[in-house]
PDB file of C-alpha atoms in Angstrom:
ATOM      1  CA  MET M   1     -57.420  15.628   6.734  1.00  0.00           C
ATOM      2  CA  ALA M   2     -59.245  17.994   4.133  1.00  0.00           C
ATOM      3  CA  GLY M   3     -56.670  20.143   4.135  1.00  0.00           C
ATOM      4  CA  ALA M   4     -53.650  16.714   3.971  1.00  0.00           C
ATOM      5  CA  ALA M   5     -55.308  15.599   0.772  1.00  0.00           C
ATOM      6  CA  ARG M   6     -55.210  19.270  -1.189  1.00  0.00           C
ATOM      7  CA  TYR M   7     -51.365  19.885  -0.930  1.00  0.00           C
ATOM      8  CA  PHE M   8     -50.877  16.106  -2.126  1.00  0.00           C
ATOM      9  CA  GLN M   9     -53.117  17.045  -4.906  1.00  0.00           C
ATOM     10  CA  THR M  10     -51.632  20.391  -5.267  1.00  0.00           C
ATOM     11  CA  MET M  11     -48.266  18.674  -5.202  1.00  0.00           C
ATOM     12  CA  LYS M  12     -49.030  16.512  -7.489  1.00  0.00           C
ATOM     13  CA  GLN M  13     -49.888  18.191  -9.874  1.00  0.00           C
ATOM     14  CA  LYS M  14     -46.906  20.587  -9.417  1.00  0.00           C
ATOM     15  CA  SER M  15     -44.838  17.230  -9.602  1.00  0.00           C
ATOM     16  CA  MET M  16     -46.783  16.501 -13.072  1.00  0.00           C
ATOM     17  CA  ALA M  17     -46.066  20.674 -14.364  1.00  0.00           C
ATOM     18  CA  VAL M  18     -42.673  20.099 -14.226  1.00  0.00           C
ATOM     19  CA  TRP M  19     -42.379  16.416 -15.606  1.00  0.00           C
ATOM     20  CA  GLU M  20     -44.221  17.870 -18.159  1.00  0.00           C
ATOM     21  CA  ASP M  21     -42.242  21.210 -18.590  1.00  0.00           C
ATOM     22  CA  PHE M  22     -39.260  19.090 -18.891  1.00  0.00           C
ATOM     23  CA  VAL M  23     -40.285  16.187 -21.581  1.00  0.00           C
ATOM     24  CA  ASP M  24     -41.748  19.345 -23.534  1.00  0.00           C
ATOM     25  CA  ASP M  25     -38.399  20.753 -23.404  1.00  0.00           C
ATOM     26  CA  VAL M  26     -36.275  18.277 -23.689  1.00  0.00           C
ATOM     27  CA  TYR M  27     -38.304  17.372 -27.355  1.00  0.00           C
ATOM     28  CA  ARG M  28     -37.647  21.030 -28.091  1.00  0.00           C
ATOM     29  CA  ASN M  29     -34.699  21.043 -27.807  1.00  0.00           C
ATOM     30  CA  GLN M  30     -33.479  17.377 -28.852  1.00  0.00           C
ATOM     31  CA  ARG M  31     -29.978  18.975 -29.566  1.00  0.00           C
ATOM     32  CA  ARG M  32     -29.093  20.488 -26.315  1.00  0.00           C
ATOM     33  CA  THR M  33     -30.245  17.091 -24.777  1.00  0.00           C
ATOM     34  CA  LEU M  34     -28.384  15.266 -26.526  1.00  0.00           C
ATOM     35  CA  ILE M  35     -24.825  17.133 -26.238  1.00  0.00           C
ATOM     36  CA  THR M  36     -26.026  17.546 -22.336  1.00  0.00           C
ATOM     37  CA  LEU M  37     -25.949  13.661 -22.161  1.00  0.00           C
ATOM     38  CA  SER M  38     -22.717  12.872 -23.894  1.00  0.00           C
ATOM     39  CA  ALA M  39     -21.180  15.384 -21.731  1.00  0.00           C
ATOM     40  CA  GLY M  40     -22.001  13.277 -18.677  1.00  0.00           C
ATOM     41  CA  ILE M  41     -21.126  10.554 -20.458  1.00  0.00           C
ATOM     42  CA  VAL M  42     -18.130  11.279 -21.603  1.00  0.00           C
ATOM     43  CA  LEU M  43     -17.155  12.787 -17.780  1.00  0.00           C
ATOM     44  CA  ALA M  44     -18.014   9.416 -16.155  1.00  0.00           C
ATOM     45  CA  LEU M  45     -15.636   7.532 -18.325  1.00  0.00           C
ATOM     46  CA  ILE M  46     -12.936  10.078 -17.555  1.00  0.00           C
ATOM     47  CA  PHE M  47     -13.270  10.534 -13.836  1.00  0.00           C
ATOM     48  CA  ALA M  48     -13.647   5.762 -13.511  1.00  0.00           C
ATOM     49  CA  GLY M  49     -10.515   5.964 -15.632  1.00  0.00           C
ATOM     50  CA  ILE M  50      -8.788   8.448 -13.295  1.00  0.00           C
ATOM     51  CA  ILE M  51     -10.359   5.980 -10.384  1.00  0.00           C
ATOM     52  CA  LEU M  52      -8.395   2.960 -12.035  1.00  0.00           C
ATOM     53  CA  PHE M  53      -5.487   5.018 -12.611  1.00  0.00           C
ATOM     54  CA  SER M  54      -5.664   6.055  -9.054  1.00  0.00           C
ATOM     55  CA  GLN M  55      -5.798   2.657  -7.876  1.00  0.00           C
ATOM     56  CA  GLN M  56      -3.520   1.120  -9.567  1.00  0.00           C
ATOM     57  CA  GLN M  57      -0.983   4.233  -8.745  1.00  0.00           C
ATOM     58  CA  ILE M  58      -1.687   3.538  -5.121  1.00  0.00           C
ATOM     59  CA  LYS M  59      -0.844   0.338  -4.456  1.00  0.00           C
ATOM     60  CA  ALA M  60       2.264   0.874  -6.651  1.00  0.00           C
ATOM     61  CA  SER M  61       3.385   3.197  -4.004  1.00  0.00           C
ATOM     62  CA  LEU M  62       2.302   0.781  -0.982  1.00  0.00           C
ATOM     63  CA  VAL M  63       4.600  -1.890  -2.887  1.00  0.00           C
ATOM     64  CA  ASP M  64       7.241   0.893  -2.912  1.00  0.00           C
ATOM     65  CA  ARG M  65       6.595   1.690   0.815  1.00  0.00           C
ATOM     66  CA  MET M  66       6.683  -1.800   2.730  1.00  0.00           C
ATOM     67  CA  ALA M  67       8.825  -4.154   0.535  1.00  0.00           C
ATOM     68  CA  PHE M  68      11.834  -1.339  -1.269  1.00  0.00           C
ATOM     69  CA  ASN M  69      12.509   1.105   1.340  1.00  0.00           C
ATOM     70  CA  GLN M  70      13.737  -1.849   3.221  1.00  0.00           C
ATOM     71  CA  LEU M  71      16.392  -2.999   0.495  1.00  0.00           C
ATOM     72  CA  PRO M  72      19.535  -3.995   2.103  1.00  0.00           C
ATOM     73  CA  SER M  73      21.760  -4.048  -0.497  1.00  0.00           C
ATOM     74  CA  GLU M  74      22.436  -2.691  -4.329  1.00  0.00           C
ATOM     75  CA  LYS M  75      22.681  -6.151  -5.036  1.00  0.00           C
ATOM     76  CA  VAL M  76      19.162  -6.778  -4.578  1.00  0.00           C
ATOM     77  CA  ALA M  77      16.618  -4.776  -7.042  1.00  0.00           C
ATOM     78  CA  PRO M  78      12.889  -3.752  -6.768  1.00  0.00           C
ATOM     79  CA  LEU M  79      11.148  -5.706  -9.177  1.00  0.00           C
ATOM     80  CA  THR M  80       8.427  -2.797 -10.537  1.00  0.00           C
ATOM     81  CA  TYR M  81       4.827  -4.958  -9.623  1.00  0.00           C
ATOM     82  CA  ALA M  82       3.478  -3.431 -12.851  1.00  0.00           C
ATOM     83  CA  THR M  83       5.803  -4.577 -15.133  1.00  0.00           C
ATOM     84  CA  ALA M  84       7.097  -7.617 -12.859  1.00  0.00           C
ATOM     85  CA  ASP M  85       5.759 -10.518 -15.073  1.00  0.00           C
ATOM     86  CA  GLN M  86       6.530  -8.388 -18.009  1.00  0.00           C
ATOM     87  CA  THR M  87      10.050  -8.305 -17.225  1.00  0.00           C
ATOM     88  CA  ILE M  88      10.474 -11.747 -16.574  1.00  0.00           C
ATOM     89  CA  GLU M  89       9.110 -13.275 -19.585  1.00  0.00           C
ATOM     90  CA  GLU M  90      11.194 -10.635 -21.745  1.00  0.00           C
ATOM     91  CA  THR M  91      14.893 -10.698 -19.747  1.00  0.00           C
ATOM     92  CA  LYS M  92      17.457 -12.989 -21.350  1.00  0.00           C
ATOM     93  CA  ALA M  93      18.203 -14.430 -17.852  1.00  0.00           C
ATOM     94  CA  ILE M  94      17.036 -12.609 -14.375  1.00  0.00           C
ATOM     95  CA  SER M  95      16.613 -13.995 -10.826  1.00  0.00           C
ATOM     96  CA  VAL M  96      14.153 -13.017  -8.793  1.00  0.00           C
ATOM     97  CA  MET M  97      13.420 -13.702  -5.112  1.00  0.00           C
ATOM     98  CA  PHE M  98       9.702 -14.059  -4.070  1.00  0.00           C
ATOM     99  CA  SER M  99       8.914 -13.070  -0.868  1.00  0.00           C
ATOM    100  CA  LYS M 100       5.966 -11.239   1.195  1.00  0.00           C
ATOM    101  CA  PRO M 101       7.547  -7.895   2.196  1.00  0.00           C
ATOM    102  CA  HIS M 102       7.726  -8.965   6.065  1.00  0.00           C
ATOM    103  CA  GLY M 103       9.151 -12.424   7.899  1.00  0.00           C
ATOM    104  CA  GLU M 104      12.281 -14.166  10.003  1.00  0.00           C
ATOM    105  CA  ASP M 105      13.349 -15.543   6.930  1.00  0.00           C
ATOM    106  CA  LEU M 106      12.993 -12.725   4.600  1.00  0.00           C
ATOM    107  CA  ASP M 107      14.775 -10.848   8.004  1.00  0.00           C
ATOM    108  CA  GLN M 108      17.674 -13.003   8.091  1.00  0.00           C
ATOM    109  CA  VAL M 109      18.129 -12.863   4.076  1.00  0.00           C
ATOM    110  CA  TYR M 110      18.452  -9.527   4.344  1.00  0.00           C
ATOM    111  CA  GLN M 111      20.936  -9.740   7.345  1.00  0.00           C
ATOM    112  CA  LEU M 112      23.167 -12.304   5.473  1.00  0.00           C
ATOM    113  CA  ILE M 113      22.885 -10.619   1.964  1.00  0.00           C
ATOM    114  CA  ASP M 114      24.100  -6.977   3.403  1.00  0.00           C
ATOM    115  CA  ALA M 115      26.900  -9.312   5.928  1.00  0.00           C
ATOM    116  CA  GLN M 116      27.659 -10.911   2.690  1.00  0.00           C
ATOM    117  CA  GLU M 117      27.327  -8.646   0.193  1.00  0.00           C
ATOM    118  CA  GLU M 118      31.194  -8.376  -1.369  1.00  0.00           C
ATOM    119  CA  GLU M 119      30.348 -11.977  -2.082  1.00  0.00           C
ATOM    120  CA  LEU M 120      27.935 -11.626  -4.010  1.00  0.00           C
ATOM    121  CA  ASN M 121      28.560 -12.012  -7.228  1.00  0.00           C
ATOM    122  CA  ARG M 122      25.286 -10.919  -9.391  1.00  0.00           C
ATOM    123  CA  THR M 123      22.557  -8.504  -9.298  1.00  0.00           C
ATOM    124  CA  PHE M 124      19.097 -10.266  -8.274  1.00  0.00           C
ATOM    125  CA  TYR M 125      15.368  -8.780  -8.313  1.00  0.00           C
ATOM    126  CA  TYR M 126      12.931  -9.017  -5.808  1.00  0.00           C
ATOM    127  CA  TYR M 127       9.490  -9.115  -6.255  1.00  0.00           C
ATOM    128  CA  PRO M 128       6.807  -8.638  -3.145  1.00  0.00           C
ATOM    129  CA  ILE M 129       4.169 -10.991  -2.845  1.00  0.00           C
ATOM    130  CA  VAL M 130       1.103  -7.997  -1.306  1.00  0.00           C
ATOM    131  CA  TYR M 131      -1.158  -8.500  -3.861  1.00  0.00           C
ATOM    132  CA  ASP M 132      -3.097 -11.521  -5.503  1.00  0.00           C
ATOM    133  CA  THR M 133      -1.464 -14.519  -3.147  1.00  0.00           C
ATOM    134  CA  ALA M 134      -3.143 -17.213  -5.542  1.00  0.00           C
ATOM    135  CA  GLY M 135      -2.196 -15.468  -8.286  1.00  0.00           C
ATOM    136  CA  PHE M 136       1.282 -16.220  -7.252  1.00  0.00           C
ATOM    137  CA  VAL M 137       1.030 -20.142  -6.407  1.00  0.00           C
ATOM    138  CA  ASP M 138      -0.585 -20.091 -10.082  1.00  0.00           C
ATOM    139  CA  GLN M 139       1.320 -18.641 -11.952  1.00  0.00           C
ATOM    140  CA  TYR M 140       5.023 -18.995 -10.024  1.00  0.00           C
ATOM    141  CA  GLN M 141       4.151 -21.904  -8.391  1.00  0.00           C
ATOM    142  CA  VAL M 142       5.763 -19.898  -4.995  1.00  0.00           C
ATOM    143  CA  ASP M 143       4.776 -21.148  -1.954  1.00  0.00           C
ATOM    144  CA  PRO M 144       3.921 -16.850  -0.236  1.00  0.00           C
ATOM    145  CA  ASN M 145       5.193 -18.154   2.889  1.00  0.00           C
ATOM    146  CA  LYS M 146       8.415 -18.654   1.705  1.00  0.00           C
ATOM    147  CA  VAL M 147      11.222 -16.856   0.750  1.00  0.00           C
ATOM    148  CA  THR M 148      11.896 -18.493  -2.790  1.00  0.00           C
ATOM    149  CA  PHE M 149      15.090 -17.500  -5.478  1.00  0.00           C
ATOM    150  CA  VAL M 150      14.348 -18.809  -9.164  1.00  0.00           C
ATOM    151  CA  PHE M 151      16.805 -18.202 -11.825  1.00  0.00           C
ATOM    152  CA  TYR M 152      14.502 -17.745 -15.451  1.00  0.00           C
ATOM    153  CA  GLU M 153      15.933 -17.596 -19.141  1.00  0.00           C
ATOM    154  CA  GLU M 154      14.087 -15.999 -21.437  1.00  0.00           C
ATOM    155  CA  GLY M 155      10.857 -16.273 -19.212  1.00  0.00           C
ATOM    156  CA  VAL M 156      11.464 -20.062 -18.456  1.00  0.00           C
ATOM    157  CA  GLU M 157      11.934 -21.147 -15.574  1.00  0.00           C
ATOM    158  CA  LYS M 158      14.887 -23.261 -14.499  1.00  0.00           C
ATOM    159  CA  ASN M 159      16.007 -23.347 -10.999  1.00  0.00           C
ATOM    160  CA  ARG M 160      14.564 -22.814  -8.232  1.00  0.00           C
ATOM    161  CA  PHE M 161      15.447 -22.661  -4.197  1.00  0.00           C
ATOM    162  CA  THR M 162      14.053 -21.814  -1.032  1.00  0.00           C
ATOM    163  CA  PHE M 163      15.630 -19.722   1.822  1.00  0.00           C
ATOM    164  CA  ASP M 164      14.838 -22.818   4.546  1.00  0.00           C
ATOM    165  CA  SER M 165      16.046 -25.357   2.805  1.00  0.00           C
ATOM    166  CA  PHE M 166      19.355 -24.831   4.054  1.00  0.00           C
ATOM    167  CA  ASP M 167      20.557 -26.645   6.917  1.00  0.00           C
ATOM    168  CA  ASP M 168      23.202 -23.770   7.885  1.00  0.00           C
ATOM    169  CA  PRO M 169      22.382 -20.816   5.822  1.00  0.00           C
ATOM    170  CA  GLN M 170      25.315 -18.646   7.370  1.00  0.00           C
ATOM    171  CA  ASN M 171      27.696 -20.543   5.175  1.00  0.00           C
ATOM    172  CA  GLU M 172      25.231 -22.307   2.432  1.00  0.00           C
ATOM    173  CA  PHE M 173      22.977 -19.352   1.164  1.00  0.00           C
ATOM    174  CA  VAL M 174      25.325 -16.433  -1.161  1.00  0.00           C
ATOM    175  CA  PRO M 175      26.759 -19.324  -2.486  1.00  0.00           C
ATOM    176  CA  GLU M 176      23.875 -21.390  -3.411  1.00  0.00           C
ATOM    177  CA  LEU M 177      22.543 -17.885  -4.280  1.00  0.00           C
ATOM    178  CA  ASN M 178      25.618 -17.117  -6.794  1.00  0.00           C
ATOM    179  CA  ARG M 179      24.903 -20.267  -8.699  1.00  0.00           C
ATOM    180  CA  LEU M 180      21.298 -20.075  -9.435  1.00  0.00           C
ATOM    181  CA  PRO M 181      22.356 -18.526 -12.758  1.00  0.00           C
ATOM    182  CA  MET M 182      24.783 -21.799 -13.152  1.00  0.00           C
ATOM    183  CA  TRP M 183      21.912 -23.929 -13.995  1.00  0.00           C
ATOM    184  CA  THR M 184      23.151 -26.456 -16.909  1.00  0.00           C
ATOM    185  CA  ILE M 185      26.274 -26.930 -14.074  1.00  0.00           C
ATOM    186  CA  ARG M 186      23.497 -28.300 -11.671  1.00  0.00           C
ATOM    187  CA  SER M 187      21.423 -30.130 -14.695  1.00  0.00           C
ATOM    188  CA  LEU M 188      25.061 -32.081 -15.121  1.00  0.00           C
ATOM    189  CA  ASP M 189      25.362 -33.073 -11.466  1.00  0.00           C
ATOM    190  CA  ASP M 190      22.188 -34.933 -11.842  1.00  0.00           C
ATOM    191  CA  GLU M 191      23.044 -37.089 -14.991  1.00  0.00           C
ATOM    192  CA  GLU M 192      26.028 -38.015 -13.750  1.00  0.00           C
TER     193      GLU M 192
END
Protein backbone atom coordinates (compact mmCIF):
# COMPACT_ATOMS: atom_id res chain seq x y z
CA MET A 1 0.00 0.00 0.00
CA ALA A 2 2.76 2.40 0.91
CA GLY A 3 4.47 1.72 -2.43
CA ALA A 4 1.30 2.63 -4.36
CA ALA A 5 0.89 5.81 -2.34
CA ARG A 6 4.51 6.75 -3.03
CA TYR A 7 4.00 6.01 -6.74
CA PHE A 8 0.91 8.25 -6.93
CA GLN A 9 2.76 10.98 -4.98
CA THR A 10 5.67 10.76 -7.42
CA MET A 11 3.29 10.88 -10.41
CA LYS A 12 1.50 13.87 -8.90
CA GLN A 13 4.82 15.71 -8.42
CA LYS A 14 5.89 14.90 -12.00
CA SER A 15 2.51 16.07 -13.36
CA MET A 16 2.77 19.30 -11.39
CA ALA A 17 6.33 19.83 -12.67
CA VAL A 18 5.21 19.31 -16.30
CA TRP A 19 2.29 21.71 -15.78
CA GLU A 20 4.53 24.34 -14.18
CA ASP A 21 7.04 24.00 -17.05
CA PHE A 22 4.20 24.40 -19.55
CA VAL A 23 2.85 27.52 -17.80
CA ASP A 24 6.35 28.99 -17.53
CA ASP A 25 6.95 28.27 -21.22
CA VAL A 26 3.65 29.97 -22.16
CA TYR A 27 4.53 33.08 -20.14
CA ARG A 28 8.08 33.23 -21.46
CA ASN A 29 7.08 32.64 -25.08
CA GLN A 30 3.77 34.46 -25.36
CA ARG A 31 4.31 35.34 -29.00
CA ARG A 32 4.94 31.73 -30.00
CA THR A 33 1.91 30.62 -27.96
CA LEU A 34 -0.35 33.17 -29.65
CA ILE A 35 0.90 32.14 -33.08
CA THR A 36 0.31 28.47 -32.27
CA LEU A 37 -3.21 29.16 -30.95
CA SER A 38 -4.03 31.36 -33.96
CA ALA A 39 -2.78 28.70 -36.37
CA GLY A 40 -4.88 26.08 -34.56
CA ILE A 41 -8.01 28.24 -34.79
CA VAL A 42 -7.42 28.96 -38.50
CA LEU A 43 -6.89 25.25 -39.22
CA ALA A 44 -10.07 24.37 -37.30
CA LEU A 45 -12.07 26.94 -39.32
CA ILE A 46 -10.63 25.66 -42.61
CA PHE A 47 -11.48 22.10 -41.60
CA ALA A 48 -15.07 23.12 -40.69
CA GLY A 49 -15.43 24.90 -44.05
CA ILE A 50 -14.19 21.85 -45.92
CA ILE A 51 -16.70 19.66 -44.11
CA LEU A 52 -19.61 22.01 -44.90
CA PHE A 53 -18.59 22.32 -48.56
CA SER A 54 -18.17 18.56 -48.83
CA GLN A 55 -21.64 17.93 -47.44
CA GLN A 56 -23.20 20.21 -50.06
CA GLN A 57 -21.22 18.50 -52.82
CA ILE A 58 -22.24 15.06 -51.55
CA LYS A 59 -25.91 16.10 -51.45
CA ALA A 60 -25.72 17.47 -55.00
CA SER A 61 -24.00 14.30 -56.19
CA LEU A 62 -26.66 12.11 -54.58
CA VAL A 63 -29.46 14.14 -56.18
CA ASP A 64 -27.75 13.85 -59.56
CA ARG A 65 -27.41 10.11 -59.18
CA MET A 66 -30.90 9.50 -57.75
CA ALA A 67 -32.99 11.88 -59.84
CA PHE A 68 -31.24 13.13 -62.94
CA ASN A 69 -29.69 9.95 -64.34
CA GLN A 70 -33.10 8.60 -65.30
CA LEU A 71 -34.56 11.63 -67.13
CA PRO A 72 -36.50 10.33 -70.16
CA SER A 73 -35.93 13.17 -72.59
CA GLU A 74 -34.01 16.35 -73.30
CA LYS A 75 -37.35 18.12 -72.79
CA VAL A 76 -36.96 17.38 -69.07
CA ALA A 77 -34.02 19.41 -67.79
CA PRO A 78 -32.47 19.00 -64.35
CA LEU A 79 -32.89 21.94 -61.99
CA THR A 80 -29.64 22.12 -60.05
CA TYR A 81 -30.49 21.60 -56.40
CA ALA A 82 -28.13 24.24 -55.02
CA THR A 83 -29.50 27.04 -57.22
CA ALA A 84 -33.06 25.86 -57.95
CA ASP A 85 -34.89 28.36 -55.73
CA GLN A 86 -32.89 31.25 -57.17
CA THR A 87 -33.48 30.02 -60.73
CA ILE A 88 -37.25 29.88 -60.17
CA GLU A 89 -37.28 33.40 -58.71
CA GLU A 90 -35.06 35.00 -61.36
CA THR A 91 -36.23 33.28 -64.57
CA LYS A 92 -38.74 35.20 -66.64
CA ALA A 93 -40.87 32.10 -67.33
CA ILE A 94 -40.23 28.56 -66.16
CA SER A 95 -42.23 25.34 -65.87
CA VAL A 96 -41.17 23.07 -63.01
CA MET A 97 -42.03 19.49 -62.12
CA PHE A 98 -41.82 18.73 -58.39
CA SER A 99 -41.64 15.08 -57.36
CA LYS A 100 -39.77 12.54 -55.32
CA PRO A 101 -37.19 10.81 -57.53
CA HIS A 102 -39.11 7.54 -57.47
CA GLY A 103 -42.67 6.32 -57.49
CA GLU A 104 -45.37 4.88 -59.70
CA ASP A 105 -46.73 8.25 -60.89
CA LEU A 106 -43.26 9.53 -61.79
CA ASP A 107 -42.57 6.32 -63.74
CA GLN A 108 -45.84 6.81 -65.62
CA VAL A 109 -44.97 10.48 -66.34
CA TYR A 110 -41.60 9.41 -67.73
CA GLN A 111 -43.20 6.73 -69.90
CA LEU A 112 -45.70 9.20 -71.33
CA ILE A 113 -43.00 11.80 -72.00
CA ASP A 114 -40.84 9.18 -73.69
CA ALA A 115 -43.75 7.97 -75.82
CA GLN A 116 -45.09 11.44 -76.71
CA GLU A 117 -41.88 13.50 -76.75
CA GLU A 118 -42.57 14.91 -80.24
CA GLU A 119 -45.82 16.45 -78.98
CA LEU A 120 -44.12 18.44 -76.19
CA ASN A 121 -43.73 22.05 -77.25
CA ARG A 122 -41.19 23.19 -74.64
CA THR A 123 -38.68 22.12 -72.03
CA PHE A 124 -39.65 21.94 -68.38
CA TYR A 125 -37.42 21.52 -65.34
CA TYR A 126 -37.37 18.76 -62.76
CA TYR A 127 -36.91 19.81 -59.13
CA PRO A 128 -36.64 16.57 -57.12
CA ILE A 129 -37.95 16.49 -53.58
CA VAL A 130 -35.10 14.76 -51.78
CA TYR A 131 -34.18 16.87 -48.75
CA ASP A 132 -36.28 19.09 -46.51
CA THR A 133 -39.71 17.85 -47.54
CA ALA A 134 -41.36 20.22 -45.06
CA GLY A 135 -39.56 23.12 -46.72
CA PHE A 136 -41.05 22.17 -50.11
CA VAL A 137 -44.51 22.02 -48.61
CA ASP A 138 -44.09 25.45 -46.98
CA GLN A 139 -42.35 27.22 -49.85
CA TYR A 140 -44.06 25.73 -52.91
CA GLN A 141 -47.29 24.24 -51.46
CA VAL A 142 -46.66 20.90 -53.16
CA ASP A 143 -47.55 17.48 -51.87
CA PRO A 144 -44.26 15.52 -51.88
CA ASN A 145 -46.17 12.33 -52.69
CA LYS A 146 -47.60 13.72 -55.94
CA VAL A 147 -46.04 14.75 -59.22
CA THR A 148 -46.85 18.47 -59.45
CA PHE A 149 -46.27 20.78 -62.42
CA VAL A 150 -46.09 24.52 -61.77
CA PHE A 151 -45.55 27.45 -64.13
CA TYR A 152 -43.79 30.53 -62.71
CA GLU A 153 -43.52 33.93 -64.30
CA GLU A 154 -40.76 36.05 -62.73
CA GLY A 155 -40.90 33.90 -59.61
CA VAL A 156 -44.68 34.13 -59.17
CA GLU A 157 -46.81 31.02 -59.57
CA LYS A 158 -49.33 31.39 -62.39
CA ASN A 159 -50.61 27.86 -63.04
CA ARG A 160 -50.33 24.31 -61.67
CA PHE A 161 -51.69 20.81 -61.91
CA THR A 162 -50.91 17.39 -60.45
CA PHE A 163 -50.49 14.26 -62.52
CA ASP A 164 -53.06 12.34 -60.49
CA SER A 165 -55.79 14.82 -61.50
CA PHE A 166 -56.25 13.17 -64.94
CA ASP A 167 -58.89 10.57 -65.68
CA ASP A 168 -57.10 9.60 -68.90
CA PRO A 169 -53.42 10.53 -68.54
CA GLN A 170 -52.55 8.91 -71.89
CA ASN A 171 -54.58 11.55 -73.75
CA GLU A 172 -54.75 14.46 -71.29
CA PHE A 173 -51.28 14.79 -69.74
CA VAL A 174 -49.09 16.08 -72.60
CA PRO A 175 -51.70 18.58 -73.91
CA GLU A 176 -52.13 19.93 -70.37
CA LEU A 177 -48.37 20.16 -69.93
CA ASN A 178 -48.18 22.13 -73.19
CA ARG A 179 -50.93 24.50 -71.93
CA LEU A 180 -49.30 25.01 -68.52
CA PRO A 181 -47.61 28.34 -69.48
CA MET A 182 -50.84 29.63 -70.99
CA TRP A 183 -52.17 30.74 -67.63
CA THR A 184 -53.79 33.90 -69.03
CA ILE A 185 -56.02 31.86 -71.35
CA ARG A 186 -57.09 29.70 -68.43
CA SER A 187 -57.96 32.69 -66.24
CA LEU A 188 -60.03 34.20 -69.11
CA ASP A 189 -61.93 30.89 -69.42
CA ASP A 190 -62.61 30.91 -65.68
CA GLU A 191 -64.10 34.40 -65.84
CA GLU A 192 -66.63 33.46 -68.53
